[in-house]
Short mmCIF file of C-alpha atoms in Angstrom, two decimals:
data_model
loop_
_atom_site.label_atom_id
_atom_site.label_comp_id
_atom_site.label_asym_id
_atom_site.label_seq_id
_atom_site.Cartn_x
_atom_site.Cartn_y
_atom_site.Cartn_z
CA MET A 620 8.44 23.54 -8.76
CA LYS A 621 4.80 23.45 -9.58
CA VAL A 622 3.32 20.16 -8.02
CA ALA A 623 0.55 17.84 -8.65
CA ILE A 624 -0.41 14.95 -6.13
CA VAL A 625 -2.72 12.07 -7.97
CA HIS A 626 -4.50 9.45 -5.83
CA ASP A 627 -6.97 6.87 -7.02
CA TRP A 628 -10.15 7.65 -5.30
CA LEU A 629 -11.19 9.69 -2.24
CA THR A 630 -13.65 7.48 -0.13
CA THR A 631 -12.48 7.47 3.32
CA TYR A 632 -9.30 7.45 4.92
CA ALA A 633 -7.60 4.34 5.73
CA GLY A 634 -3.62 3.76 4.84
CA SER A 635 -3.32 5.37 1.57
CA GLU A 636 -4.71 8.66 2.45
CA LYS A 637 -2.64 8.71 5.77
CA VAL A 638 0.60 8.56 2.81
CA LEU A 639 -1.29 11.16 0.73
CA GLU A 640 -1.86 13.18 4.21
CA GLN A 641 2.04 13.23 4.71
CA MET A 642 2.62 14.17 0.76
CA LEU A 643 -0.07 16.99 0.93
CA LEU A 644 2.08 18.15 4.33
CA LEU A 645 5.11 17.94 2.52
CA TYR A 646 3.53 19.85 -0.85
CA PRO A 647 1.04 22.37 0.97
CA ASP A 648 0.70 24.25 -2.69
CA ALA A 649 0.21 20.84 -4.95
CA ASP A 650 -2.68 20.67 -6.70
CA LEU A 651 -4.50 17.29 -5.86
CA PHE A 652 -6.10 14.53 -8.40
CA SER A 653 -8.42 12.25 -7.70
CA THR A 654 -10.87 9.90 -9.92
CA VAL A 655 -13.93 10.53 -7.33
CA ASP A 656 -14.32 12.80 -4.74
CA PHE A 657 -16.87 10.94 -2.03
CA LEU A 658 -15.17 11.67 2.06
CA SER A 659 -17.36 12.52 4.58
CA GLU A 660 -16.99 15.54 6.15
CA GLU A 661 -15.54 13.97 9.35
CA ASP A 662 -12.75 11.92 6.60
CA ARG A 663 -11.75 15.27 4.81
CA LYS A 664 -10.45 16.82 7.65
CA PHE A 665 -6.82 15.69 6.64
CA LEU A 666 -7.12 17.62 2.97
CA ARG A 667 -7.16 21.16 4.90
CA GLY A 668 -9.63 22.31 2.71
CA LYS A 669 -8.01 22.15 -0.06
CA LYS A 670 -9.50 21.70 -3.42
CA VAL A 671 -9.63 18.19 -5.52
CA HIS A 672 -10.07 18.08 -9.31
CA THR A 673 -12.29 14.41 -10.32
CA SER A 674 -12.91 13.34 -13.49
CA PHE A 675 -16.11 12.49 -15.27
CA ILE A 676 -16.36 9.38 -12.72
CA GLN A 677 -17.67 11.68 -10.29
CA LYS A 678 -20.80 12.43 -11.59
CA MET A 679 -21.45 9.28 -13.25
CA PRO A 680 -25.01 7.40 -11.98
CA LEU A 681 -24.55 5.69 -8.47
CA ALA A 682 -20.94 6.65 -8.58
CA LYS A 683 -21.19 7.44 -4.71
CA LYS A 684 -21.73 3.67 -3.31
CA LYS A 685 -20.28 1.66 -6.46
CA TYR A 686 -17.33 3.54 -7.85
CA ARG A 687 -15.48 0.38 -7.91
CA GLN A 688 -17.67 -0.91 -10.53
CA TYR A 689 -16.35 1.68 -12.70
CA LEU A 690 -13.03 0.26 -12.79
CA PRO A 691 -13.11 -0.24 -16.42
CA LEU A 692 -13.04 3.48 -16.95
CA MET A 693 -10.73 4.86 -14.49
CA PRO A 694 -7.69 4.18 -17.01
CA LEU A 695 -9.38 6.61 -19.40
CA ALA A 696 -10.44 8.96 -16.38
CA VAL A 697 -6.91 9.21 -14.83
CA GLU A 698 -5.67 9.85 -18.89
CA GLN A 699 -7.96 13.05 -19.16
CA PHE A 700 -6.03 15.10 -16.33
CA ASP A 701 -4.06 17.98 -17.84
CA LEU A 702 -0.68 17.34 -15.98
CA SER A 703 1.17 19.27 -18.57
CA SER A 704 1.70 22.28 -16.25
CA TYR A 705 3.39 20.54 -13.35
CA ASP A 706 7.42 20.15 -12.84
CA LEU A 707 6.86 17.44 -11.06
CA ILE A 708 3.89 14.15 -10.22
CA LEU A 709 3.19 12.33 -7.44
CA SER A 710 0.95 9.84 -7.71
CA SER A 711 -0.29 7.38 -4.54
CA SER A 712 -1.27 4.48 -6.44
CA HIS A 713 -2.97 1.04 -5.74
CA ALA A 714 -5.04 1.16 -8.72
CA VAL A 715 -4.66 3.48 -11.66
CA SER A 716 -3.00 6.66 -10.75
CA LYS A 717 0.36 5.38 -11.56
CA GLY A 718 -0.74 6.12 -15.28
CA VAL A 719 -1.53 9.54 -16.08
CA ILE A 720 0.00 11.42 -19.03
CA THR A 721 2.87 13.06 -18.56
CA GLY A 722 5.35 14.56 -20.88
CA PRO A 723 9.62 14.29 -21.29
CA ASN A 724 10.64 17.46 -19.36
CA GLN A 725 8.20 16.46 -16.55
CA MET A 726 9.88 14.57 -13.58
CA HIS A 727 6.44 11.56 -12.26
CA ILE A 728 7.40 9.69 -9.04
CA SER A 729 4.60 7.06 -8.32
CA TYR A 730 4.45 5.86 -4.85
CA VAL A 731 3.31 2.39 -5.40
CA HIS A 732 0.97 0.35 -2.38
CA SER A 733 0.41 -2.29 -4.92
CA PRO A 734 0.21 -2.78 -8.66
CA ILE A 735 -3.60 -3.90 -8.96
CA ARG A 736 -3.79 -6.83 -6.98
CA TYR A 737 -7.47 -7.91 -8.57
CA ALA A 738 -5.64 -7.65 -12.17
CA TRP A 739 -2.41 -9.47 -11.10
CA ASP A 740 -1.64 -12.19 -8.26
CA LEU A 741 -4.76 -12.28 -6.90
CA GLN A 742 -6.73 -12.01 -9.62
CA HIS A 743 -7.95 -15.69 -9.09
CA GLN A 744 -8.86 -15.08 -5.24
CA TYR A 745 -10.65 -11.81 -6.57
CA LEU A 746 -13.05 -13.92 -9.40
CA LYS A 747 -13.43 -16.77 -6.55
CA GLU A 748 -14.80 -14.05 -3.77
CA SER A 749 -17.00 -11.99 -6.49
CA GLY A 750 -18.37 -15.18 -7.89
CA LEU A 751 -17.34 -14.51 -11.53
CA GLU A 752 -15.24 -17.87 -12.09
CA LYS A 753 -17.87 -18.75 -14.51
CA GLY A 754 -20.49 -18.37 -16.63
CA VAL A 755 -20.88 -14.91 -19.07
CA LYS A 756 -19.80 -12.30 -16.58
CA GLY A 757 -16.98 -14.47 -15.06
CA ALA A 758 -15.81 -14.63 -18.90
CA PHE A 759 -16.42 -10.52 -19.31
CA ALA A 760 -14.58 -9.77 -16.10
CA LYS A 761 -11.31 -12.13 -17.03
CA TRP A 762 -11.76 -9.98 -20.04
CA ILE A 763 -11.68 -6.66 -18.45
CA LEU A 764 -8.50 -7.73 -15.98
CA SER A 765 -6.52 -8.67 -19.07
CA LYS A 766 -7.08 -5.79 -20.68
CA MET A 767 -5.94 -4.04 -17.28
CA ARG A 768 -3.05 -5.82 -17.34
CA MET A 769 -1.55 -4.93 -20.74
CA TRP A 770 -3.06 -1.10 -20.07
CA ASP A 771 -1.41 -1.19 -16.35
CA TYR A 772 2.25 -2.48 -17.72
CA ARG A 773 2.00 -0.35 -20.71
CA THR A 774 1.83 2.86 -18.33
CA SER A 775 4.52 1.92 -16.02
CA ASN A 776 6.86 2.96 -18.89
CA GLY A 777 5.92 6.66 -18.04
CA VAL A 778 7.13 6.57 -14.34
CA ASP A 779 10.60 8.12 -13.69
CA HIS A 780 11.01 6.48 -10.24
CA PHE A 781 9.21 3.95 -8.34
CA ILE A 782 8.81 3.93 -4.31
CA ALA A 783 7.49 0.39 -2.81
CA ASN A 784 5.62 0.88 0.36
CA SER A 785 7.80 -2.19 1.44
CA GLN A 786 9.89 -4.63 -0.01
CA PHE A 787 6.94 -7.05 -0.87
CA ILE A 788 5.63 -4.80 -2.78
CA ALA A 789 9.50 -3.71 -4.29
CA ASN A 790 9.56 -7.54 -5.39
CA ARG A 791 6.11 -7.31 -6.88
CA ILE A 792 6.99 -4.08 -8.57
CA TRP A 793 9.89 -6.17 -10.42
CA LYS A 794 7.52 -9.12 -11.19
CA VAL A 795 5.05 -7.15 -13.29
CA TYR A 796 6.94 -4.15 -14.56
CA ARG A 797 10.17 -5.09 -14.49
CA ARG A 798 11.59 -1.83 -12.73
CA GLU A 799 13.50 -1.13 -9.29
CA ALA A 800 11.72 0.64 -6.79
CA ALA A 801 13.08 1.95 -3.88
CA VAL A 802 11.67 1.09 -0.64
CA ILE A 803 9.71 4.05 1.98
CA TYR A 804 7.64 2.22 4.75
CA PRO A 805 4.51 4.22 4.99
CA PRO A 806 3.79 6.54 8.10
CA VAL A 807 2.23 4.80 11.14
CA ASN A 808 0.30 7.46 13.78
CA VAL A 809 3.02 5.51 16.28
CA GLU A 810 1.83 8.77 18.88
CA ALA A 811 -1.41 7.52 19.11
CA PHE A 812 -0.53 4.56 20.63
CA SER A 813 0.96 5.36 23.92
CA PHE A 814 3.90 2.78 25.39
CA GLN A 815 2.56 0.41 28.44
CA GLU A 816 5.09 -1.98 29.88
CA GLN A 817 2.37 -3.73 32.05
CA LYS A 818 0.12 -6.47 30.24
CA GLU A 819 -2.39 -8.83 31.01
CA ASP A 820 -3.08 -12.38 31.11
CA PHE A 821 -4.92 -11.69 26.89
CA TYR A 822 -4.03 -11.79 23.66
CA LEU A 823 -5.68 -9.60 20.99
CA THR A 824 -6.75 -9.43 17.32
CA ALA A 825 -8.32 -6.42 15.25
CA SER A 826 -8.90 -5.66 11.52
CA ARG A 827 -11.93 -5.63 9.62
CA LEU A 828 -13.32 -9.42 9.24
CA VAL A 829 -13.01 -10.01 5.63
CA PRO A 830 -11.55 -13.52 3.79
CA TYR A 831 -7.86 -12.57 3.65
CA LYS A 832 -7.90 -10.95 7.08
CA LYS A 833 -8.48 -14.99 8.22
CA MET A 834 -9.71 -13.65 11.91
CA ASP A 835 -11.98 -16.70 11.75
CA MET A 836 -8.64 -18.84 11.80
CA ILE A 837 -7.40 -17.04 14.49
CA ALA A 838 -10.56 -17.59 16.87
CA GLU A 839 -10.58 -21.29 15.44
CA ALA A 840 -7.08 -21.34 16.85
CA PHE A 841 -7.73 -20.09 20.54
CA SER A 842 -11.05 -22.33 20.52
CA ARG A 843 -8.46 -25.70 20.84
CA MET A 844 -6.97 -23.37 23.56
CA PRO A 845 -9.52 -23.25 26.40
CA ASP A 846 -6.59 -21.89 28.72
CA LYS A 847 -5.90 -19.13 26.66
CA LYS A 848 -7.94 -15.79 26.65
CA LEU A 849 -8.63 -14.05 22.90
CA VAL A 850 -10.11 -10.97 22.27
CA ILE A 851 -11.10 -9.95 18.93
CA ILE A 852 -12.58 -6.41 17.60
CA GLY A 853 -13.45 -5.56 14.37
CA ASP A 854 -16.80 -5.85 12.29
CA GLY A 855 -16.95 -7.24 8.22
CA PRO A 856 -18.81 -9.43 6.50
CA ASP A 857 -16.78 -12.60 8.22
CA MET A 858 -18.44 -11.60 11.65
CA HIS A 859 -20.89 -15.17 11.79
CA LYS A 860 -17.87 -16.71 10.95
CA VAL A 861 -15.97 -15.65 13.89
CA LYS A 862 -18.96 -15.74 16.23
CA ALA A 863 -19.17 -19.15 15.71
CA PHE A 864 -16.38 -19.85 17.98
CA ALA A 865 -17.08 -17.63 20.76
CA SER A 866 -16.93 -18.77 24.18
CA ASP A 867 -15.40 -18.34 27.66
CA ASN A 868 -12.29 -17.81 26.68
CA ILE A 869 -13.28 -15.84 23.46
CA GLN A 870 -14.50 -12.62 23.12
CA VAL A 871 -15.71 -11.09 20.81
CA LEU A 872 -16.34 -7.22 20.71
CA GLY A 873 -16.98 -6.01 17.34
CA TYR A 874 -16.48 -2.59 15.88
CA GLN A 875 -15.00 -0.17 18.96
CA SER A 876 -13.46 3.07 19.27
CA ASP A 877 -9.89 4.08 19.09
CA GLU A 878 -10.13 4.99 22.66
CA VAL A 879 -10.77 1.21 23.18
CA LEU A 880 -8.61 -0.16 20.73
CA VAL A 881 -5.71 1.32 22.26
CA SER A 882 -6.46 0.49 25.68
CA HIS A 883 -6.75 -2.97 24.77
CA MET A 884 -3.08 -3.09 22.85
CA GLN A 885 -1.13 -1.74 25.62
CA ARG A 886 -2.60 -4.53 27.77
CA ALA A 887 -2.67 -7.59 25.57
CA LYS A 888 0.21 -10.06 26.09
CA ALA A 889 0.20 -10.21 22.24
CA PHE A 890 -1.01 -9.18 19.28
CA VAL A 891 -2.00 -12.10 16.33
CA PHE A 892 -1.86 -11.40 13.04
CA ALA A 893 -2.85 -13.89 10.65
CA ALA A 894 -2.76 -12.10 7.09
CA GLU A 895 -0.13 -11.70 4.42
CA GLU A 896 -0.35 -7.77 4.03
CA ASP A 897 1.35 -5.22 2.07
CA PHE A 898 2.92 -3.60 4.73
CA GLY A 899 0.31 -4.35 8.13
CA ILE A 900 -0.53 -1.27 9.97
CA THR A 901 -1.65 -2.53 13.44
CA PRO A 902 1.40 -4.74 13.79
CA VAL A 903 3.36 -1.63 14.03
CA GLU A 904 0.62 0.13 16.42
CA ALA A 905 0.53 -2.88 19.04
CA GLN A 906 4.63 -2.68 18.97
CA ALA A 907 3.99 1.42 19.56
CA CYS A 908 2.19 -0.15 22.92
CA GLY A 909 4.76 -2.06 23.78
CA THR A 910 3.39 -5.24 22.54
CA PRO A 911 5.04 -8.09 21.24
CA VAL A 912 3.31 -9.95 18.00
CA ILE A 913 2.36 -13.09 16.66
CA ALA A 914 2.19 -13.16 13.11
CA TYR A 915 2.15 -15.10 9.57
CA GLY A 916 5.87 -14.62 8.30
CA ARG A 917 5.06 -13.00 5.01
CA GLY A 918 4.48 -10.39 3.23
CA GLY A 919 4.79 -6.92 5.05
CA SER A 920 5.40 -8.44 8.89
CA LEU A 921 8.66 -9.80 8.08
CA GLU A 922 9.96 -6.02 7.54
CA THR A 923 8.14 -4.67 10.53
CA VAL A 924 8.40 -7.22 13.34
CA ARG A 925 11.90 -8.58 14.04
CA GLY A 926 11.38 -12.46 14.35
CA LEU A 927 13.65 -14.30 17.46
CA ASP A 928 16.12 -14.85 15.13
CA LYS A 929 17.34 -11.57 15.47
CA SER A 930 18.97 -8.89 17.86
CA ASN A 931 16.00 -6.99 20.43
CA PRO A 932 13.25 -9.43 18.95
CA THR A 933 9.83 -8.42 18.81
CA GLY A 934 7.61 -11.12 17.82
CA VAL A 935 7.00 -14.47 16.60
CA PHE A 936 6.38 -15.82 13.23
CA PHE A 937 4.19 -18.96 12.21
CA ASP A 938 4.34 -20.27 9.03
CA GLU A 939 1.37 -21.57 8.26
CA GLN A 940 -1.95 -19.53 7.46
CA THR A 941 -3.25 -22.69 9.50
CA ALA A 942 -4.85 -22.88 13.10
CA ASP A 943 -2.47 -25.50 13.96
CA ALA A 944 0.38 -23.15 12.75
CA ILE A 945 -1.40 -20.51 14.70
CA VAL A 946 -1.43 -22.59 17.67
CA GLU A 947 2.55 -23.45 17.78
CA GLY A 948 3.25 -19.61 17.56
CA VAL A 949 1.50 -19.20 20.49
CA ARG A 950 2.84 -21.52 22.09
CA ARG A 951 6.35 -20.81 21.33
CA PHE A 952 5.90 -17.41 22.06
CA GLU A 953 5.01 -18.60 26.01
CA THR A 954 8.06 -20.76 25.78
CA GLU A 955 10.29 -17.88 24.59
CA GLY A 956 8.85 -15.11 24.74
CA GLU A 957 10.94 -14.11 27.58
CA GLN A 958 13.57 -12.23 25.14
CA ILE A 959 11.00 -9.98 23.62
CA LEU A 960 11.28 -6.51 25.80
CA ALA A 961 8.69 -3.64 25.73
CA ALA A 962 10.73 -1.23 25.05
CA ASN A 963 12.24 -2.77 22.38
CA CYS A 964 8.61 -3.72 20.46
CA ARG A 965 8.28 0.74 20.91
CA ARG A 966 11.84 0.74 19.71
CA ASN A 967 11.05 -0.81 16.37
CA ALA A 968 7.67 0.84 15.93
CA ILE A 969 9.56 4.43 15.68
CA ARG A 970 11.30 3.29 12.86
CA PHE A 971 7.45 3.96 10.88
CA SER A 972 6.55 7.29 12.57
CA PRO A 973 4.92 10.25 9.78
CA GLU A 974 8.41 12.40 10.57
CA ALA A 975 10.43 9.33 9.74
CA PHE A 976 8.37 9.38 6.44
CA LYS A 977 8.04 12.70 5.72
CA ARG A 978 11.87 13.25 6.51
CA THR A 979 12.61 9.89 3.85
CA LEU A 980 10.70 10.99 0.80
CA GLN A 981 11.54 14.14 0.78
CA ASN A 982 15.15 13.34 0.74
CA HIS A 983 14.70 10.84 -1.99
CA ILE A 984 12.86 13.24 -4.11
CA ASP A 985 15.68 15.86 -3.38
CA SER A 986 18.01 13.26 -4.49
CA LYS A 987 15.94 11.99 -7.65
CA ILE A 988 15.76 15.75 -9.06
CA HIS A 989 19.51 16.24 -8.44
CA GLU A 990 20.51 13.69 -10.38
CA SER A 991 17.83 14.37 -13.04
CA SER A 992 19.39 17.86 -13.40
CA ARG A 993 23.14 16.04 -13.37
CA LYS A 994 21.96 13.81 -15.92
CA TYR A 995 21.24 16.34 -18.52
CA THR A 996 22.76 17.30 -21.50
CA ALA A 997 21.88 18.97 -24.68
CA PRO A 998 21.14 16.75 -27.27
CA GLN A 999 23.45 16.37 -30.49
CA VAL A 1000 21.66 18.59 -33.23
CA VAL A 1001 23.01 17.24 -36.48
CA SER A 1002 23.43 20.12 -39.36
CA PRO A 1003 21.30 19.29 -42.37
CA ASP A 1004 24.16 19.95 -44.50
CA PHE A 1005 26.32 17.81 -43.09
CA ILE A 1006 26.66 14.13 -45.29
CA ASN A 1007 27.81 11.47 -44.20
CA PRO A 1008 30.49 10.48 -46.93
CA ARG A 1009 28.98 6.58 -46.72
CA ASP A 1010 25.69 8.18 -47.91
CA LYS A 1011 27.51 10.72 -50.54
CA THR A 1012 27.42 10.07 -54.14
CA ALA A 1013 30.39 10.29 -56.33
CA GLU A 1014 29.72 13.54 -57.67
CA GLN A 1015 29.16 14.73 -54.48
CA LEU A 1016 32.43 13.39 -53.21
CA VAL A 1017 34.39 14.99 -56.16
CA ALA A 1018 32.58 18.16 -55.29
CA THR A 1019 33.89 18.07 -52.17
CA LYS A 1020 37.28 17.22 -53.04
CA LEU A 1021 37.33 20.45 -55.40
#
């Protein structure tokens, strides 16, 4: 088969790009399409020299730094990709790539990280954080997002089979598209986070310091527990909020290398995670180190962490995104955490390895291609000479009898 792989945009090497990397390993001869390609020389190594076919947005003014501002043009951009010569189209989509145009004899399988968040259920949060709730700019933004929703829903009909990166996202796909989706968890490089059974007396949290990650809330919770040490790794616009809670028991390290992050994950007594994520990679990385997780009990965490109510638990859940709930989660971990074994944490994390992802994805694609070939039957051809008796005139009926 001739295969095309379509990605939203290439600007960094993050979670969705790790999915793309594994797709390229499965189909090394596939052609790659993306609205823009502004990867640095370091980040683009995972492409292994593959050429990227980009859209007209690549050459738009200031696109390298402000490519997101061209979001209203991206539906048009992906529709301009000529994929008519391909048998199989794989799209890796959290925005627009699932909207490529395909024909009746092509199979389009879309791996969805999420339907466009800022156009659907997170619209109001996006407008608030962007300062676009009111005024002329706000009205224009709301109009654009309304158009994006209509386009996003309409183009869902062009996808033959959806794959979601978690059951949480499968539910979101059903909510906005009314389409079923298979669940294949994204790959996590668990081998880079080696197992260590011995732990030290500190808690760890690590993430970009942005509002929805709730890193300042975690810091606030530990400011109420001066006897418990917390280490925070990460940088971002909420750094000033996090640093406001820095004290003798809360250490803010800022951005750190992968080596430093892995070392802290291996030694921490537990990893604290307060975001509502579609999947959530860092809790899996922590478990790969043999480290339990204290997580907000919504979103992908419910699928990557085994709570105390399950056999072989790997973590503890708290029910609300509040400092009080985090405090209660930590206290519960300290009283009931002896049930959590480091070996079970590691064993749970292995389920999300790149090898498991590739094997599952390949089997799923093969099964859909096989199903398609079995279901195909030649269309019924109605002869132009055939006339339904109900449509015949009296003269025709007489002629037929004669």
